CSV table of C-alpha atoms and ligand atoms in Angstrom, one decimal:
chain,number,residue,atom,x,y,z
A,1,MET,CA,18.0,18.4,21.3
A,2,PHE,CA,16.2,15.4,20.1
A,3,ASP,CA,16.8,13.4,16.9
A,4,LEU,CA,13.1,13.3,16.0
A,5,ILE,CA,9.9,14.7,17.4
A,6,ILE,CA,6.5,13.7,16.1
A,7,ARG,CA,3.9,16.3,17.1
A,8,ASN,CA,0.2,16.2,17.5
A,9,ALA,CA,-0.3,12.5,17.2
A,10,THR,CA,-3.3,10.3,18.0
A,11,LEU,CA,-2.4,7.0,19.6
A,12,GLN,CA,-4.3,3.8,19.2
A,13,ASP,CA,-5.6,3.9,22.8
A,14,GLY,CA,-7.4,7.1,21.9
A,15,ARG,CA,-5.0,9.7,23.5
A,16,GLN,CA,-4.8,12.8,21.3
A,17,ASN,CA,-2.4,15.8,20.9
A,18,ILE,CA,0.5,13.6,21.8
A,19,ASP,CA,4.2,14.4,21.1
A,20,ILE,CA,6.7,11.6,20.8
A,21,ALA,CA,10.4,12.6,21.2
A,22,CYS,CA,13.2,10.2,20.2
A,23,ARG,CA,16.9,10.2,20.8
A,24,GLU,CA,19.6,7.7,20.0
A,25,GLY,CA,17.2,5.2,18.6
A,26,LYS,CA,14.9,5.2,21.6
A,27,ILE,CA,11.7,7.0,22.6
A,28,VAL,CA,12.6,9.4,25.4
A,29,ALA,CA,9.3,11.2,26.0
A,30,VAL,CA,5.6,10.8,25.3
A,31,ALA,CA,3.5,13.8,26.4
A,32,SER,CA,1.6,16.8,25.2
A,33,ASN,CA,3.6,19.9,24.1
A,34,ILE,CA,7.2,18.6,24.7
A,35,ASP,CA,9.7,21.4,24.8
A,36,GLY,CA,12.8,21.3,22.6
A,37,ASP,CA,14.0,21.1,19.1
A,38,ALA,CA,14.9,18.1,16.9
A,39,ARG,CA,16.8,17.3,13.8
A,40,ASP,CA,13.6,16.0,12.2
A,41,VAL,CA,10.1,17.2,13.1
A,42,ILE,CA,6.9,15.5,11.8
A,43,ASP,CA,3.6,17.2,12.2
A,44,ALA,CA,1.1,14.3,12.5
A,45,GLU,CA,-1.9,16.7,12.1
A,46,GLY,CA,-3.9,14.6,14.5
A,47,PHE,CA,-3.4,11.4,12.5
A,48,LEU,CA,-2.7,8.0,14.1
A,49,VAL,CA,0.8,7.0,15.2
A,50,THR,CA,1.4,3.4,16.1
A,51,PRO,CA,4.3,1.1,16.8
A,52,PRO,CA,5.4,-0.8,13.6
A,53,PHE,CA,3.2,-3.6,12.3
A,54,VAL,CA,4.0,-7.2,13.0
A,55,ASP,CA,3.4,-9.8,10.3
A,56,ALA,CA,3.6,-13.1,12.1
A,57,HIS,CA,3.5,-15.6,9.2
A,58,PHE,CA,5.0,-15.2,5.8
A,59,HIS,CA,6.4,-17.7,3.2
A,60,LEU,CA,9.0,-15.3,1.7
A,61,ASP,CA,10.8,-18.2,-0.1
A,62,GLY,CA,7.8,-18.9,-2.4
A,63,ALA,CA,6.7,-15.3,-2.9
A,64,LEU,CA,6.5,-13.8,-6.4
A,65,THR,CA,6.6,-17.2,-8.1
A,66,HIS,CA,2.9,-17.2,-9.1
A,67,GLY,CA,2.3,-19.1,-12.4
A,68,ASN,CA,5.7,-20.8,-12.3
A,69,PRO,CA,5.6,-23.6,-13.4
A,70,MET,CA,1.8,-23.3,-13.3
A,71,SER,CA,-0.9,-21.6,-11.2
A,72,ASN,CA,-3.0,-23.4,-8.6
A,73,GLN,CA,-6.4,-24.2,-10.3
A,74,SER,CA,-8.3,-25.5,-7.2
A,75,GLY,CA,-6.8,-23.0,-4.7
A,76,GLU,CA,-6.3,-25.9,-2.3
A,77,LEU,CA,-3.3,-26.3,0.0
A,78,TYR,CA,-2.1,-29.6,-1.3
A,79,GLU,CA,-2.2,-28.5,-5.0
A,80,GLY,CA,-0.1,-25.6,-3.9
A,81,ILE,CA,2.4,-27.9,-2.2
A,82,ASN,CA,2.7,-30.0,-5.3
A,83,ILE,CA,3.4,-26.9,-7.5
A,84,TRP,CA,6.0,-25.6,-4.9
A,85,ASN,CA,7.7,-29.0,-5.0
A,86,ARG,CA,8.1,-28.8,-8.8
A,87,LEU,CA,9.6,-25.4,-8.5
A,88,LYS,CA,11.8,-26.0,-5.5
A,89,ASP,CA,14.6,-27.9,-7.2
A,90,THR,CA,15.1,-25.1,-9.7
A,91,LEU,CA,15.7,-22.4,-7.1
A,92,THR,CA,19.0,-20.8,-6.2
A,93,ALA,CA,19.8,-19.0,-2.9
A,94,GLU,CA,20.5,-15.8,-4.7
A,95,GLU,CA,17.1,-15.9,-6.6
A,96,VAL,CA,15.2,-16.7,-3.4
A,97,LYS,CA,16.9,-13.8,-1.6
A,98,ASP,CA,16.1,-11.3,-4.4
A,99,ARG,CA,12.4,-12.2,-4.3
A,100,ALA,CA,12.3,-12.2,-0.5
A,101,ARG,CA,14.0,-8.8,-0.3
A,102,ARG,CA,11.5,-7.3,-2.7
A,103,ILE,CA,8.6,-8.5,-0.5
A,104,CYS,CA,10.3,-7.2,2.7
A,105,LEU,CA,10.7,-3.8,1.1
A,106,TRP,CA,7.0,-3.8,0.2
A,107,ALA,CA,6.2,-4.8,3.8
A,108,LEU,CA,8.5,-2.1,5.2
A,109,ALA,CA,7.0,0.6,3.0
A,110,ASN,CA,3.6,-0.5,4.5
A,111,GLY,CA,4.9,-0.1,8.1
A,112,THR,CA,5.7,-3.7,8.9
A,113,LEU,CA,9.1,-3.8,10.6
A,114,HIS,CA,8.7,-7.3,12.2
A,115,LEU,CA,8.1,-10.3,10.0
A,116,ARG,CA,8.3,-14.0,10.8
A,117,ALA,CA,9.3,-16.0,7.7
A,118,GLN,CA,8.3,-19.6,7.4
A,119,THR,CA,11.2,-21.1,5.5
A,120,ASP,CA,11.2,-24.6,3.9
A,121,ILE,CA,13.9,-26.9,5.1
A,122,CYS,CA,12.9,-29.9,3.0
A,123,ASP,CA,15.8,-29.2,0.6
A,124,PRO,CA,19.1,-31.0,1.3
A,125,LYS,CA,20.9,-27.9,0.2
A,126,LEU,CA,18.9,-25.6,2.5
A,127,ARG,CA,19.1,-22.9,-0.1
A,128,ALA,CA,16.1,-20.9,1.3
A,129,ILE,CA,17.5,-21.0,4.8
A,130,GLU,CA,20.8,-19.7,3.6
A,131,ALA,CA,19.1,-16.9,1.6
A,132,LEU,CA,16.9,-15.8,4.5
A,133,ILE,CA,19.6,-15.8,7.1
A,134,GLU,CA,21.7,-13.6,4.8
A,135,LEU,CA,18.7,-11.4,4.2
A,136,ARG,CA,17.9,-11.2,7.9
A,137,ASP,CA,21.4,-9.8,8.6
A,138,GLU,CA,21.3,-7.5,5.6
A,139,LEU,CA,18.0,-5.9,6.5
A,140,ARG,CA,18.6,-5.6,10.3
A,141,PRO,CA,19.1,-1.8,10.1
A,142,LEU,CA,15.6,-1.5,8.6
A,143,MET,CA,13.5,-4.4,10.0
A,144,ASP,CA,13.6,-7.6,12.0
A,145,LEU,CA,13.1,-10.9,10.3
A,146,GLN,CA,12.5,-14.1,12.4
A,147,ILE,CA,13.2,-17.3,10.5
A,148,VAL,CA,11.2,-20.4,11.1
A,149,ALA,CA,12.7,-23.8,10.0
A,150,PHE,CA,9.6,-25.1,8.4
A,151,PRO,CA,9.5,-28.8,7.2
A,152,GLN,CA,7.0,-28.2,4.4
A,153,ASP,CA,6.8,-31.9,3.3
A,154,GLY,CA,6.7,-33.3,6.8
A,155,TYR,CA,9.3,-33.6,9.5
A,156,LEU,CA,9.0,-37.4,10.0
A,157,ARG,CA,7.6,-38.1,6.5
A,158,THR,CA,10.4,-36.5,4.5
A,159,PRO,CA,13.7,-38.5,4.3
A,160,GLY,CA,16.5,-36.3,5.7
A,161,ALA,CA,14.2,-33.7,7.3
A,162,VAL,CA,15.3,-34.5,10.8
A,163,GLU,CA,18.9,-33.9,9.7
A,164,THR,CA,18.2,-30.7,7.7
A,165,MET,CA,16.2,-29.3,10.7
A,166,ALA,CA,19.3,-29.9,12.9
A,167,ARG,CA,21.5,-28.1,10.4
A,168,ALA,CA,19.1,-25.2,10.0
A,169,ILE,CA,19.2,-24.8,13.8
A,170,GLU,CA,23.0,-24.8,13.7
A,171,MET,CA,22.9,-22.1,10.9
A,172,GLY,CA,20.9,-19.8,13.3
A,173,VAL,CA,17.2,-20.0,12.7
A,174,ASP,CA,15.0,-18.4,15.4
A,175,VAL,CA,12.0,-20.7,15.4
A,176,VAL,CA,11.3,-24.4,15.1
A,177,GLY,CA,8.3,-25.1,12.7
A,178,GLY,CA,6.2,-28.2,12.0
A,179,ILE,CA,3.3,-29.5,9.9
A,180,PRO,CA,1.8,-32.3,11.9
A,181,ASP,CA,-1.3,-32.7,9.6
A,182,TYR,CA,0.9,-33.5,6.7
A,183,GLU,CA,2.6,-36.4,8.4
A,184,LEU,CA,1.4,-39.8,7.3
A,185,THR,CA,-0.8,-40.6,10.2
A,186,ALA,CA,-2.4,-38.6,13.0
A,187,ALA,CA,-0.2,-40.4,15.5
A,188,LEU,CA,3.0,-39.5,13.6
A,189,GLY,CA,1.7,-35.9,13.5
A,190,GLN,CA,1.5,-35.9,17.3
A,191,GLN,CA,4.9,-37.5,17.6
A,192,SER,CA,6.3,-34.8,15.4
A,193,VAL,CA,4.8,-32.1,17.6
A,194,ARG,CA,6.4,-33.7,20.7
A,195,GLU,CA,9.8,-34.1,19.1
A,196,LEU,CA,9.9,-30.6,17.7
A,197,CYS,CA,8.8,-28.9,20.9
A,198,GLU,CA,11.5,-30.8,22.8
A,199,LEU,CA,14.0,-29.8,20.2
A,200,ALA,CA,13.1,-26.1,20.4
A,201,HIS,CA,13.1,-26.3,24.2
A,202,ARG,CA,16.6,-27.8,24.2
A,203,HIS,CA,17.9,-25.1,21.9
A,204,GLY,CA,16.0,-22.2,23.6
A,205,LEU,CA,14.1,-21.5,20.4
A,206,LEU,CA,10.6,-20.4,19.7
A,207,VAL,CA,7.9,-22.8,18.2
A,208,ASP,CA,5.5,-22.0,15.4
A,209,MET,CA,3.7,-24.9,13.8
A,210,HIS,CA,1.1,-25.1,11.1
A,211,THR,CA,-1.6,-27.0,13.0
A,212,ASP,CA,-5.0,-28.4,12.2
A,213,GLN,CA,-4.5,-26.7,8.8
A,214,THR,CA,-7.4,-28.6,7.3
A,215,PRO,CA,-11.2,-28.1,7.5
A,216,ASP,CA,-11.3,-31.7,9.0
A,217,PRO,CA,-13.4,-31.5,12.2
A,218,GLN,CA,-11.6,-34.7,13.4
A,219,SER,CA,-8.1,-33.1,13.2
A,220,ARG,CA,-6.5,-33.1,16.7
A,221,GLN,CA,-3.0,-31.5,16.4
A,222,VAL,CA,-3.6,-28.2,18.2
A,223,GLU,CA,-4.5,-30.1,21.4
A,224,THR,CA,-1.2,-31.9,21.3
A,225,LEU,CA,0.7,-28.7,20.8
A,226,THR,CA,-1.3,-27.2,23.7
A,227,ALA,CA,-0.4,-30.1,25.9
A,228,GLU,CA,3.3,-29.9,25.0
A,229,THR,CA,3.3,-26.1,25.6
A,230,ILE,CA,1.9,-26.8,29.1
A,231,ARG,CA,4.2,-29.9,29.8
A,232,LEU,CA,7.4,-28.0,28.8
A,233,GLY,CA,6.3,-24.7,30.3
A,234,LEU,CA,6.8,-22.9,27.0
A,235,GLY,CA,3.9,-20.4,27.3
A,236,SER,CA,4.0,-17.6,24.8
A,237,ARG,CA,7.1,-19.0,23.1
A,238,VAL,CA,4.7,-21.3,21.2
A,239,SER,CA,2.4,-20.3,18.3
A,240,ALA,CA,-0.2,-22.4,16.5
A,241,SER,CA,-0.6,-21.2,13.0
A,242,HIS,CA,-3.8,-21.3,10.9
A,243,CYS,CA,-6.1,-23.7,12.9
A,244,PRO,CA,-9.1,-23.6,10.4
A,245,SER,CA,-10.4,-27.0,11.7
A,246,LEU,CA,-11.2,-25.2,15.0
A,247,ALA,CA,-14.0,-23.5,13.1
A,248,ASN,CA,-15.5,-26.9,12.3
A,249,PHE,CA,-15.1,-28.6,15.7
A,250,ASP,CA,-18.3,-29.2,17.6
A,251,ASP,CA,-18.8,-26.5,20.2
A,252,TYR,CA,-18.2,-28.7,23.2
A,253,TYR,CA,-14.7,-29.8,22.0
A,254,ALA,CA,-13.9,-26.3,20.7
A,255,ASN,CA,-14.7,-24.6,24.0
A,256,LYS,CA,-12.7,-27.1,26.0
A,257,LEU,CA,-9.7,-26.7,23.6
A,258,MET,CA,-9.8,-22.9,23.5
A,259,ALA,CA,-9.9,-22.7,27.3
A,260,GLN,CA,-6.8,-25.0,27.5
A,261,MET,CA,-5.1,-22.9,24.8
A,262,ALA,CA,-5.6,-19.8,26.9
A,263,VAL,CA,-4.3,-21.6,30.0
A,264,SER,CA,-1.2,-22.7,28.1
A,265,GLY,CA,-0.3,-19.0,27.2
A,266,MET,CA,0.3,-20.0,23.5
A,267,ASN,CA,-0.4,-17.7,20.6
A,268,VAL,CA,-2.6,-18.3,17.6
A,269,VAL,CA,-1.4,-16.9,14.2
A,270,VAL,CA,-4.2,-16.5,11.7
A,271,CYS,CA,-3.8,-15.9,8.0
A,272,PRO,CA,-7.3,-14.8,6.7
A,273,LEU,CA,-6.4,-14.4,3.1
A,274,THR,CA,-5.1,-17.9,2.5
A,275,ALA,CA,-7.7,-19.3,4.8
A,276,ALA,CA,-10.2,-18.1,2.2
A,277,THR,CA,-8.4,-19.6,-0.7
A,278,CYS,CA,-7.1,-22.8,0.8
A,279,TRP,CA,-10.0,-23.9,3.0
A,280,GLY,CA,-12.9,-21.4,2.7
A,281,VAL,CA,-13.0,-21.3,6.4
A,282,MET,CA,-11.0,-19.3,9.0
A,283,THR,CA,-10.5,-20.2,12.7
A,284,ARG,CA,-12.7,-18.9,15.5
A,285,VAL,CA,-11.1,-15.5,15.8
A,286,GLY,CA,-13.8,-13.8,17.8
A,287,GLU,CA,-14.2,-16.7,20.2
A,288,LEU,CA,-10.4,-17.0,20.7
A,289,TYR,CA,-10.3,-13.3,21.7
A,290,GLU,CA,-13.1,-14.0,24.2
A,291,ALA,CA,-11.3,-17.0,25.6
A,292,GLY,CA,-8.2,-14.7,26.2
A,293,VAL,CA,-5.9,-16.2,23.6
A,294,ASN,CA,-3.3,-13.9,22.1
A,295,ILE,CA,-3.8,-13.6,18.4
A,296,ALA,CA,-1.4,-12.4,15.7
A,297,PHE,CA,-2.0,-12.2,12.0
A,298,GLY,CA,0.1,-13.0,8.9
A,299,TYR,CA,-0.1,-12.3,5.2
A,300,ASP,CA,1.2,-15.8,4.6
A,301,CYS,CA,1.5,-15.6,0.8
A,302,VAL,CA,2.0,-13.1,-2.0
A,303,LEU,CA,1.8,-14.1,-5.6
A,304,ASP,CA,2.7,-17.7,-5.0
A,305,PRO,CA,1.2,-21.2,-5.4
A,306,TRP,CA,-1.3,-20.6,-2.6
A,307,TYR,CA,-2.4,-17.0,-3.2
A,308,PRO,CA,-2.6,-15.3,-6.6
A,309,LEU,CA,-2.8,-11.6,-5.4
A,310,GLY,CA,-1.1,-9.8,-2.5
A,311,THR,CA,0.6,-6.5,-1.4
A,312,ALA,CA,2.4,-7.5,1.8
A,313,ASP,CA,0.3,-4.8,3.6
A,314,ILE,CA,-0.9,-6.3,6.9
A,315,LEU,CA,-3.9,-3.9,6.9
A,316,ASP,CA,-5.2,-5.9,3.9
A,317,VAL,CA,-5.1,-8.9,6.2
A,318,ALA,CA,-6.8,-7.1,9.1
A,319,HIS,CA,-9.5,-6.0,6.7
A,320,MET,CA,-10.2,-9.6,5.6
A,321,ALA,CA,-10.1,-10.8,9.3
A,322,VAL,CA,-12.9,-8.4,10.1
A,323,VAL,CA,-15.0,-9.4,7.1
A,324,PHE,CA,-14.3,-13.2,7.1
A,325,GLY,CA,-14.6,-13.4,10.9
A,326,ARG,CA,-17.8,-11.3,11.1
A,327,LEU,CA,-16.1,-9.1,13.7
A,328,MET,CA,-18.9,-6.6,13.7
A,329,SER,CA,-18.2,-4.7,17.0
A,330,ALA,CA,-15.8,-1.8,17.4
A,331,THR,CA,-14.2,-3.7,20.3
A,332,GLN,CA,-13.5,-6.7,18.1
A,333,GLN,CA,-12.1,-4.5,15.3
A,334,THR,CA,-9.9,-2.7,17.7
A,335,ARG,CA,-8.6,-6.1,18.9
A,336,VAL,CA,-7.8,-6.9,15.3
A,337,PHE,CA,-5.6,-3.8,15.1
A,338,GLU,CA,-4.0,-4.8,18.4
A,339,SER,CA,-3.2,-8.2,16.8
A,340,ILE,CA,-1.2,-6.6,14.0
A,341,THR,CA,0.6,-4.5,16.6
A,342,TYR,CA,0.9,-5.3,20.4
A,343,GLN,CA,-0.5,-8.9,20.3
A,344,GLY,CA,1.7,-9.6,17.3
A,345,ALA,CA,4.7,-8.3,19.2
A,346,LYS,CA,3.9,-10.6,22.1
A,347,ALA,CA,3.6,-13.6,19.8
A,348,LEU,CA,7.1,-12.9,18.3
A,349,GLY,CA,8.6,-12.0,21.7
A,350,ILE,CA,9.7,-8.5,20.6
A,351,ASP,CA,11.5,-6.4,23.3
A,352,ARG,CA,11.1,-2.6,23.8
A,353,TYR,CA,8.0,-2.5,21.6
A,354,GLY,CA,5.4,0.2,22.0
A,355,ILE,CA,5.0,4.0,22.4
A,356,ALA,CA,6.5,4.7,25.8
A,357,GLU,CA,9.8,6.0,27.3
A,358,GLY,CA,12.5,3.4,26.7
A,359,CYS,CA,10.9,1.7,23.7
A,360,ASN,CA,12.7,1.5,20.4
A,361,ALA,CA,11.9,4.6,18.3
A,362,ASP,CA,10.1,2.5,15.6
A,363,LEU,CA,6.8,4.2,14.6
A,364,VAL,CA,4.3,4.4,11.8
A,365,LEU,CA,2.2,7.5,10.9
A,366,LEU,CA,-1.0,6.6,9.1
A,367,GLN,CA,-3.5,8.9,7.2
A,368,ALA,CA,-6.3,7.7,9.5
A,369,ARG,CA,-7.8,9.1,12.7
A,370,ASN,CA,-8.2,5.7,14.6
A,371,PRO,CA,-7.4,2.0,14.2
A,372,ILE,CA,-10.8,1.1,12.7
A,373,GLU,CA,-10.5,3.8,10.1
A,374,ALA,CA,-7.0,2.4,9.3
A,375,ILE,CA,-8.4,-1.1,8.8
A,376,ARG,CA,-11.2,0.3,6.6
A,377,LEU,CA,-9.2,2.6,4.4
A,378,GLN,CA,-5.8,0.9,4.4
A,379,PRO,CA,-4.4,4.4,4.0
A,380,PRO,CA,-1.0,5.7,3.1
A,381,ARG,CA,1.8,5.2,5.6
A,382,LEU,CA,2.8,8.9,5.7
A,383,ALA,CA,6.0,8.0,7.6
A,384,VAL,CA,7.7,4.9,8.7
A,385,VAL,CA,10.4,5.4,11.4
A,386,ARG,CA,13.1,3.0,12.4
A,387,ARG,CA,15.3,3.8,15.4
A,388,GLY,CA,14.4,7.5,15.2
A,389,LYS,CA,15.1,7.8,11.4
A,390,ILE,CA,12.5,8.2,8.7
A,391,ILE,CA,13.0,5.2,6.4
A,392,ALA,CA,9.8,5.4,4.2
A,393,THR,CA,7.2,7.9,3.2
A,394,GLN,CA,4.1,8.0,1.1
A,395,PRO,CA,2.1,11.0,-0.1
A,396,LYS,CA,-1.4,11.6,1.3
A,397,ARG,CA,-4.2,10.0,-0.7
A,398,SER,CA,-7.0,12.3,-2.0
A,399,ALA,CA,-9.4,12.4,-4.8
A,400,MET,CA,-10.8,15.4,-6.6
A,401,LEU,CA,-14.4,15.4,-7.8
A,402,LEU,CA,-15.0,17.6,-10.9
A,403,PHE,CA,-18.7,18.1,-11.3
A,404,GLU,CA,-20.9,20.8,-12.8
A,405,GLY,CA,-18.0,23.2,-12.9
A,406,ASP,CA,-17.1,22.7,-9.2
A,407,GLU,CA,-14.1,21.0,-7.6
A,408,ARG,CA,-14.2,19.2,-4.3
A,409,LEU,CA,-11.6,17.3,-2.5
A,410,ILE,CA,-12.7,13.9,-1.2
A,411,ASP,CA,-10.7,12.3,1.6
A,412,PHE,CA,-12.9,9.2,2.3
A,413,THR,CA,-13.3,9.8,6.0
A,414,GLN,CA,-16.8,9.1,7.4
A,415,LYS,CA,-17.4,12.8,8.3
A,416,ASN,CA,-16.5,14.1,4.8
A,417,LEU,CA,-18.6,11.5,3.0
A,418,MET,CA,-21.5,12.6,5.1
A,419,ASP,CA,-21.3,16.3,4.4
A,420,THR,CA,-20.2,16.4,0.7
A,421,LYS,CA,-22.7,18.5,-1.2
A,422,PHE,CA,-22.6,16.0,-4.1
A,423,ASP,CA,-24.3,13.2,-2.1
A,424,THR,CA,-27.7,13.6,-3.6
A,425,SER,CA,-26.8,14.6,-7.1
A,426,LEU,CA,-24.3,11.7,-7.5
A,427,SER,CA,-27.0,9.2,-6.4
A,428,ASN,CA,-29.5,10.4,-9.0
B,1,ZN,ZN1,2.2,-21.1,6.3
C-alpha cells in the first residue's frame, strides 16, 4: 500500500507512461505499470510531471508594495532602491511577514517549493530578517525558504551593516549576500566580495551576491567573486546573481571570464523580468550554458519598486528568458526548463531532489506534454505534491469556441491548433 501513486506521467527527459509511487514522504518506485494500491491516485493522462520548481532569487520583503510611497518612473535599479529606502523605516516585521506569506502561497500554487529570499539587512532592527526566519519555520511543511542576508545599501558603505550582517548570521540565515557594485568604489566592492566570502566560509554558509548588476562594460565584480570561489574552494556553494554587464563586455574578456566561472563551479542566477526593466539587457544565458555554467532563474520582484507586475510563477520567468535571451533552439529551451528545476536545485544545494527512488515525494503535474510546451503555455499546475500529499490543485484550462451554431473545445496545444476546422473561417 502506497500513500500516493501518479499514473501515466511523462517526465521531462521524455520518458512516457511512467508511474511514480510514494510512501512516507519519499518516492519509492518509478516505473511503468506499478502494482499496488494507494490512498491517493492521480491519473496524469500523459501530462508532464516534474520535481518542484526552484525560484533562486526573490525579494519577498519588498513584494506587494508597488506604488507605496510612489512608483518607479524610470524603471531603473537606483530609483527603486531610493523608493525602497523611503518605505523601509515604516515597515513592521508582522506586515513584512504577511506580504511575504502571500507571495509564497502564490509561488506554491504555481509549483515552486524551493525559494531563495534576498532579505535586506540594512535596518538596525532587522525586521525583515526576523519576519522571514519566522515564515521559513512556519512554511516548512509546505515549502523550503532559503534566506539570504542581503546588504541592500552596501556592506562596507552602510554604517552598521557589518554588525547587522553578523547578527543576521547569528539569527540563522542560510546565505551570505552582497552588492559590490553599490559600494563606493570598485576597490571597496572587491574588498566586500573577499570579506563576505570569507565570512560565509567561516560559518559554513552559502554565498549569493548581486554582481555586475549594471550595464557598465567596465564592471569587474564577477571576476573577483570567481577568484574567491576558486581560492576558498567554495564551488557550487557560490552564486553570482544578475550579471547584466557580462552582456556588454567585449567578447575576449567575456569568454575568458565565462571559462573561469565554469572552472570555479559557481552558479549564475538570472532574473530576466527585472533585467528588462532595470537594465534593458540580460546576461549571456545561451553562452553561459555553452560554457558549462550552472544557471538558475529567479522571479526577483513582484509588485514592488523594481517591477510593476508579477505572479510569482517561475514559468513566466522561463518564458521571458527564452524571448529576451533569443534561445531559439529546442535544446536551449529545454535547458531553461532544467534551470527552473534540476539546475536550480543544484544552485540552492537541495538534497533528495528529483524523480527517482529515495528522492523526496515533491512533484508537480502540469497540463502540458513537454517542458517547452510548459514554458510556452504556462499551463495550470493540476497538482502540487509535497512529501506525498497533494497541497494545491488547479482546474484544467480550456476554451470553447461558439461559431456558426457549432461548439469546439480549444486546448491550445500545437496539434489541436493545427487541426481545428475553424482555422480558415476565423482568419477571414
Ligand atoms: Zn535581487
